[in-house]
Amino acid sequence: MLRTHNCGELRLNHVSQDVELCGWVQKSRDLGGMTFIDLRDRYGITQLAFNMDSNPELSGVARKLGREFVIKVVGTVKERENKNLQIPTGEIEIIVKTIEVLNESITPPFTIEEQTDGGDDLRMKYRYLDLRRSSVRSNLQLRHKVAQQTRIYLDTKDFIEVETPVLIKSTPEGARDFVVPSRMNPGEFYALPQSPQTFKQLLMVSGFDRYYQIVKCFRDEDLRADRQPEFTQIDCEMSFVEQEDVLNMFEGLVKHLFITVKGIDISSLPRITYDEAMKYYGSDKPDTRFDMKFVEMNEVVKGKNFKVFDEAELVVAICAKGCADYTRKQLDELTDFVKRPQIGATGLVYARINVDGSIKSSVDKFYDETALKQWAEKCNAQPGDLILILAGNKDKTRKALCELRLEMGSRLGLRDKNTFSCLWVVDFPLLEFNEEEGRYFAMHHPFTSPKPEDIHLLNDASSLGKVRANAYDMVINGVEVGGGSVRIYDKKLQSRMFEVLGFSAAEAQKQFGFLLDAFQYGAPPHAGIAFGFDRLCSLFGGADSIRDFIAFPKNNSGRDVMIDAPSTIDEKQLKELNVAVIK
Amino acid sequence: MLRTHNCGELRLNHVSQDVELCGWVQKSRDLGGMTFIDLRDRYGITQLAFNMDSNPELSGVARKLGREFVIKVVGTVKERENKNLQIPTGEIEIIVKTIEVLNESITPPFTIEEQTDGGDDLRMKYRYLDLRRSSVRSNLQLRHKVAQQTRIYLDTKDFIEVETPVLIKSTPEGARDFVVPSRMNPGEFYALPQSPQTFKQLLMVSGFDRYYQIVKCFRDEDLRADRQPEFTQIDCEMSFVEQEDVLNMFEGLVKHLFITVKGIDISSLPRITYDEAMKYYGSDKPDTRFDMKFVEMNEVVKGKNFKVFDEAELVVAICAKGCADYTRKQLDELTDFVKRPQIGATGLVYARINVDGSIKSSVDKFYDETALKQWAEKCNAQPGDLILILAGNKDKTRKALCELRLEMGSRLGLRDKNTFSCLWVVDFPLLEFNEEEGRYFAMHHPFTSPKPEDIHLLNDASSLGKVRANAYDMVINGVEVGGGSVRIYDKKLQSRMFEVLGFSAAEAQKQFGFLLDAFQYGAPPHAGIAFGFDRLCSLFGGADSIRDFIAFPKNNSGRDVMIDAPSTIDEKQLKELNVAVIK
């Protein structure tokens, strides 16, 4: 080893020891007779000291070291006169005897500091320098820890990690596949997996009983800020279980992760149905860090000649605690917020419950004090609260009020990144209708089992939308971190499901024949779940974007700007693969 | 849960307990009044018992269950009358009260037994059934354990697992890349990584200090029996280390794996140079489970008018202990063996050291008893031994004798799969000349550091072949399980290396510019290693092929015959990707 210790481990009990350290020059300070250098490595920072009087030559060398030079020093640990109790090594410094410059550095394009002067693009291009910043590095250390603890938990529960293939077969259902031309099979292509779904089900057919994998998956989608073409899943499957067993097992995983990674003891996860989630939060991934549940107002607002409410399918309110003193300007802001095209409400009705108990609404013309008292009662609003109401088509209005609720939660500081609220959303619809394509799609995926009591509804086209699935999502702080389902394990039911999804028997056999075949040879009841690992890590790290929890992420055009990929390839290479680029 | 216990855990201390078990019908036996069923799951086999007298109806149901039916039974644990001490559950059986058929099975295409009647092709097509056989399943359980223990070891040594990207950039050096057309960047392609080499070096530049990853890699090569287009590596890199540190660290890993996975305490790994390995074993991956080292005979055989030896660059022998009584037929077999085209020797010379001390050779015409005594002495041959000699061009003759040595090792039973002999081969040549392309290629890869004392040899084209690298391979039982090197961390030396490899400055910048750039910002000294994970597992499992240690392997045409991939894809999909198939 080129060093005896790292830059994070020396303490007062090392005083007088001779040590060798290696690292990067974080910064240096010349204080007249003394020169100090902060030497940095992954483990911390140690102060190096040089005395101009006792060793002018070495001090001269030290003064010439630039930022980010890589050096090795030999020296003696000494107690500091001016201790820095902010850092673990702050009570000591190294009186340096020799310096060896292992590598020089030209001036970095941005400063390697927490408050860097580098913009997003520059930091992505020089990602290897951005990764030197301690916040980015600690994100990846957190990621490592989450993976480690996930494995520890699942290993103790008898799960086996099995690697499923990356070069698989393209399937038209779901998102777009990335494909890979096969040189040895001209004209044919592999696809990269969007998930190991069918393979994990086959492993259950094989009797593997409990499977997991922390695995890369791929989706060729138009990217948003929080999507990446390649992403990582914690992928799990169990046999001989019912939904309740899966919920308990993975509630256990998340509790284990919170206690081991964050030191937080979370309570049992509440379970609400999809219908309840939509009714009370307007979302299947409600942020339950704060209450502010929806209150449906139809029965107390209709019939007072206020056309907007009378004609609305749904009139629905939230009660913002302590916001009765919102100014006109603040209320206008909220109205503008809900009227933005991406939210699309036509207007916002409010009622202030003043501290003196009087109520003032934006629709006083139609509603007298008695009527408004009814509103307040319905919303359980107290003096000082503000009721905000949207009206219109049920689905759209819920969606808009969901946004308003989140906005109010943010304004009221109720969405602290260090507070965690987890829950299960269960009983999802099995199918959702796609207006554009005029057919039903699987809401989760085609292998999800309907609830046994709803299977009969599959026989009637008009009731397809009512079929509930044994499907569940884990939601933390308004983010869907995981989802899964009990699977179909009966070949006949699976065939019926493909039929409902518009696959002909021949198409189903072509795409999923191996799975349908497998189900003939004794498939066990099984169920599973997959967690978005990048998302889970960013949540644990209190960040909004997953990008800073991925070592080498791609930008919104799917480019790695550091290595400049994708790129053109040789004609010769293309020819070998039997493909050509079409302009 | 559908069960209270699994099929591997019930013992005498469970007697009288009511239990629920789930599993597959392995087989059933009707013995007049009793019917017995072996119920199988991942954890073991439990015997179910049905009494025709006390419960004729249930016995009737049991008799109708076919092989591989999935059932759930409720019953009571009872001590067996006829115990089977071969299996852990063999002292008990279940007196069944109820049976529920969870799923039926049609007759499998081959029997799910250790001695199956299914051929290779059939088992690959129905891999999900093949995986039910306990040997295949236990291979994958072994794989899981090796991965688990690898992580445990590296985690305790402060290594961080960092996921590097799968969608990267194509590089012409090395094997063929698999490529992925980018829809969002028309005409451009990602490549799948042959290894995370450059990324792990960038992580060292970033100061990650110790990195590892158990990671899928991809190579579009024509496949041999023991190659797969996708394979798994244990990929590692360390900073501020010298070669010796890497050897010690990963010798530690392998020792840890042997003790925790196999229960075998292996001694320290001997280190031999590449030159020694070639001289004594004719191979850079010698099988050292047995001795039988090469003995160079030039000085004792030349000048006796035996033209074959006189004209040979190298005359080299092995001494096969106790083989002096080999028959003429056996010796002819060995001669035929070395004359096969893939070995290519022109003949085989032998000398028997008879038990009475007399020596009889196949070239007695040229060598008298005194000369042959010299041979025996040189080879340290004792009465009863057989000396086998090949002659010719040095490299070819060594290669041929290597094959003969392995053949003799096998014939003498010296290559037991449960014996493990590990070593390091060090000081590899930096470059190897490719006759076809008329230029030097990196023997390891272009980032490997030459030995500092050999760097000056890089300046002279005639001495390029003599440059030794700080590169090392770990060899177990004649298999290269891992290899690595100290890396170049100096931009100038790296540029010189690219020049030697025939890259123009512009080409080097285009392909590896990001790495060369990174080296300008303070790259630390670093070194690493990668282990072939599939190979390591097959070695631990005592198998020759890696295929049985991969859940869903591909065949020699790169096909997954189970899912039938690769396959054709839609024109629409191709068009979106801006590519066309060329017939």
Coordinates of N, CA and C in Angstrom, one line a residue, chain A residues 110-174:
Chain A
F110 N -14.5 23.1 -12.9 CA -15.4 23.7 -11.9 C -14.7 23.4 -10.5
T111 N -15.0 24.1 -9.5 CA -14.4 23.8 -8.2 C -15.0 22.6 -7.6
I112 N -14.2 21.7 -7.0 CA -14.6 20.5 -6.4 C -15.0 20.8 -4.9
E113 N -16.1 21.5 -4.8 CA -16.6 21.9 -3.5 C -18.1 21.6 -3.4
E114 N -18.7 21.6 -2.2 CA -20.1 21.4 -2.1 C -20.9 22.5 -2.9
Q115 N -20.5 23.7 -2.7 CA -21.1 24.8 -3.4 C -20.2 25.1 -4.6
T116 N -20.4 24.2 -5.7 CA -19.6 24.3 -6.8 C -20.0 25.4 -7.8
D117 N -19.1 25.9 -8.6 CA -19.5 26.9 -9.6 C -19.9 26.3 -10.9
G118 N -19.9 24.9 -10.9 CA -20.1 24.2 -12.2 C -21.6 24.1 -12.4
G119 N -22.1 24.4 -13.7 CA -23.5 24.1 -14.0 C -23.7 22.7 -14.3
D120 N -25.0 22.3 -14.5 CA -25.4 20.9 -14.7 C -24.6 20.3 -15.9
D121 N -24.6 21.0 -17.0 CA -24.0 20.4 -18.2 C -22.5 20.1 -18.0
L122 N -21.9 21.1 -17.4 CA -20.4 20.9 -17.3 C -20.1 19.8 -16.3
R123 N -20.9 19.7 -15.2 CA -20.7 18.6 -14.3 C -21.0 17.3 -14.8
M124 N -21.9 17.2 -15.8 CA -22.2 15.9 -16.4 C -21.1 15.5 -17.4
K125 N -20.6 16.5 -18.1 CA -19.5 16.2 -19.0 C -18.3 15.7 -18.3
Y126 N -18.0 16.3 -17.1 CA -16.9 15.9 -16.3 C -17.4 15.2 -15.1
R127 N -18.2 14.2 -15.3 CA -18.9 13.5 -14.2 C -17.8 12.9 -13.2
Y128 N -16.7 12.5 -13.8 CA -15.7 11.9 -12.9 C -15.1 12.9 -11.9
L129 N -15.2 14.2 -12.2 CA -14.8 15.2 -11.3 C -16.0 15.5 -10.3
D130 N -17.2 15.6 -10.9 CA -18.4 15.8 -10.1 C -18.5 14.7 -9.0
L131 N -18.1 13.5 -9.3 CA -18.2 12.4 -8.4 C -17.2 12.6 -7.2
R132 N -16.3 13.5 -7.4 CA -15.3 13.8 -6.2 C -16.0 14.6 -5.1
R133 N -17.1 15.3 -5.5 CA -17.8 16.1 -4.5 C -18.5 15.2 -3.5
S134 N -18.3 15.6 -2.2 CA -18.7 14.6 -1.2 C -20.2 14.3 -1.2
S135 N -21.1 15.3 -1.6 CA -22.5 15.0 -1.6 C -22.8 13.9 -2.7
V136 N -22.2 14.0 -3.8 CA -22.5 13.0 -4.9 C -21.9 11.7 -4.5
R137 N -20.7 11.7 -3.9 CA -20.1 10.4 -3.5 C -21.0 9.8 -2.4
S138 N -21.5 10.6 -1.5 CA -22.2 10.0 -0.4 C -23.6 9.4 -0.9
N139 N -24.1 10.0 -2.0 CA -25.3 9.4 -2.6 C -25.1 8.0 -3.0
L140 N -23.9 7.8 -3.7 CA -23.6 6.5 -4.2 C -23.2 5.5 -3.0
Q141 N -22.7 6.1 -2.0 CA -22.4 5.2 -0.8 C -23.7 4.8 -0.2
L142 N -24.7 5.7 -0.1 CA -26.0 5.4 0.4 C -26.6 4.3 -0.5
R143 N -26.5 4.4 -1.8 CA -27.0 3.4 -2.7 C -26.4 2.1 -2.4
H144 N -25.1 2.0 -2.3 CA -24.4 0.8 -1.9 C -25.0 0.2 -0.7
K145 N -25.3 1.0 0.3 CA -25.8 0.5 1.6 C -27.2 0.0 1.5
V146 N -28.0 0.7 0.7 CA -29.4 0.2 0.5 C -29.4 -1.2 -0.2
A147 N -28.5 -1.3 -1.2 CA -28.4 -2.6 -1.9 C -27.9 -3.7 -0.9
Q148 N -26.9 -3.4 -0.2 CA -26.4 -4.3 0.8 C -27.4 -4.8 1.8
Q149 N -28.2 -3.8 2.3 CA -29.2 -4.2 3.4 C -30.4 -4.9 2.7
T150 N -30.7 -4.6 1.5 CA -31.7 -5.3 0.8 C -31.3 -6.8 0.7
R151 N -30.1 -7.0 0.3 CA -29.6 -8.4 0.1 C -29.6 -9.1 1.5
I152 N -29.1 -8.4 2.5 CA -29.1 -9.0 3.8 C -30.5 -9.5 4.3
Y153 N -31.5 -8.6 4.1 CA -32.8 -8.9 4.5 C -33.4 -10.1 3.7
L154 N -33.2 -10.0 2.4 CA -33.8 -11.1 1.5 C -33.1 -12.4 1.7
D155 N -31.7 -12.3 1.9 CA -31.0 -13.6 2.2 C -31.5 -14.3 3.4
T156 N -31.7 -13.5 4.4 CA -32.2 -14.2 5.7 C -33.6 -14.7 5.5
K157 N -34.3 -14.3 4.5 CA -35.7 -14.8 4.3 C -35.7 -15.9 3.2
D158 N -34.5 -16.5 3.0 CA -34.4 -17.6 2.0 C -34.6 -17.3 0.6
F159 N -34.5 -16.0 0.2 CA -34.6 -15.6 -1.2 C -33.3 -16.0 -1.8
I160 N -33.3 -16.4 -3.1 CA -32.1 -16.7 -3.9 C -32.0 -15.7 -5.0
E161 N -30.8 -15.1 -5.1 CA -30.6 -14.2 -6.2 C -30.2 -15.0 -7.4
V162 N -31.0 -14.8 -8.5 CA -30.8 -15.5 -9.7 C -30.7 -14.5 -10.8
E163 N -29.6 -14.6 -11.6 CA -29.4 -13.6 -12.7 C -30.2 -14.1 -13.9
T164 N -31.1 -13.2 -14.4 CA -31.9 -13.6 -15.6 C -31.2 -12.9 -16.8
P165 N -31.5 -13.4 -18.0 CA -30.7 -12.9 -19.2 C -31.1 -11.4 -19.5
V166 N -30.1 -10.8 -20.2 CA -30.2 -9.4 -20.6 C -30.6 -9.4 -22.1
L167 N -30.1 -10.4 -22.8 CA -30.4 -10.5 -24.3 C -31.7 -11.4 -24.4
I168 N -32.8 -10.8 -24.5 CA -34.1 -11.6 -24.5 C -34.8 -11.3 -25.8
K169 N -36.1 -11.4 -25.7 CA -37.0 -11.3 -26.9 C -37.9 -10.1 -26.8
S170 N -38.1 -9.5 -27.9 CA -38.9 -8.3 -28.0 C -40.4 -8.6 -27.8
T171 N -41.1 -7.8 -27.0 CA -42.5 -8.0 -26.8 C -43.2 -6.7 -27.1
P172 N -44.3 -6.7 -27.8 CA -44.9 -5.5 -28.2 C -45.7 -4.8 -27.1
E173 N -46.2 -5.6 -26.1 CA -46.9 -5.0 -25.0 C -46.0 -4.1 -24.1
G174 N -46.5 -3.0 -23.6 CA -45.7 -2.2 -22.7 C -44.9 -1.2 -23.4

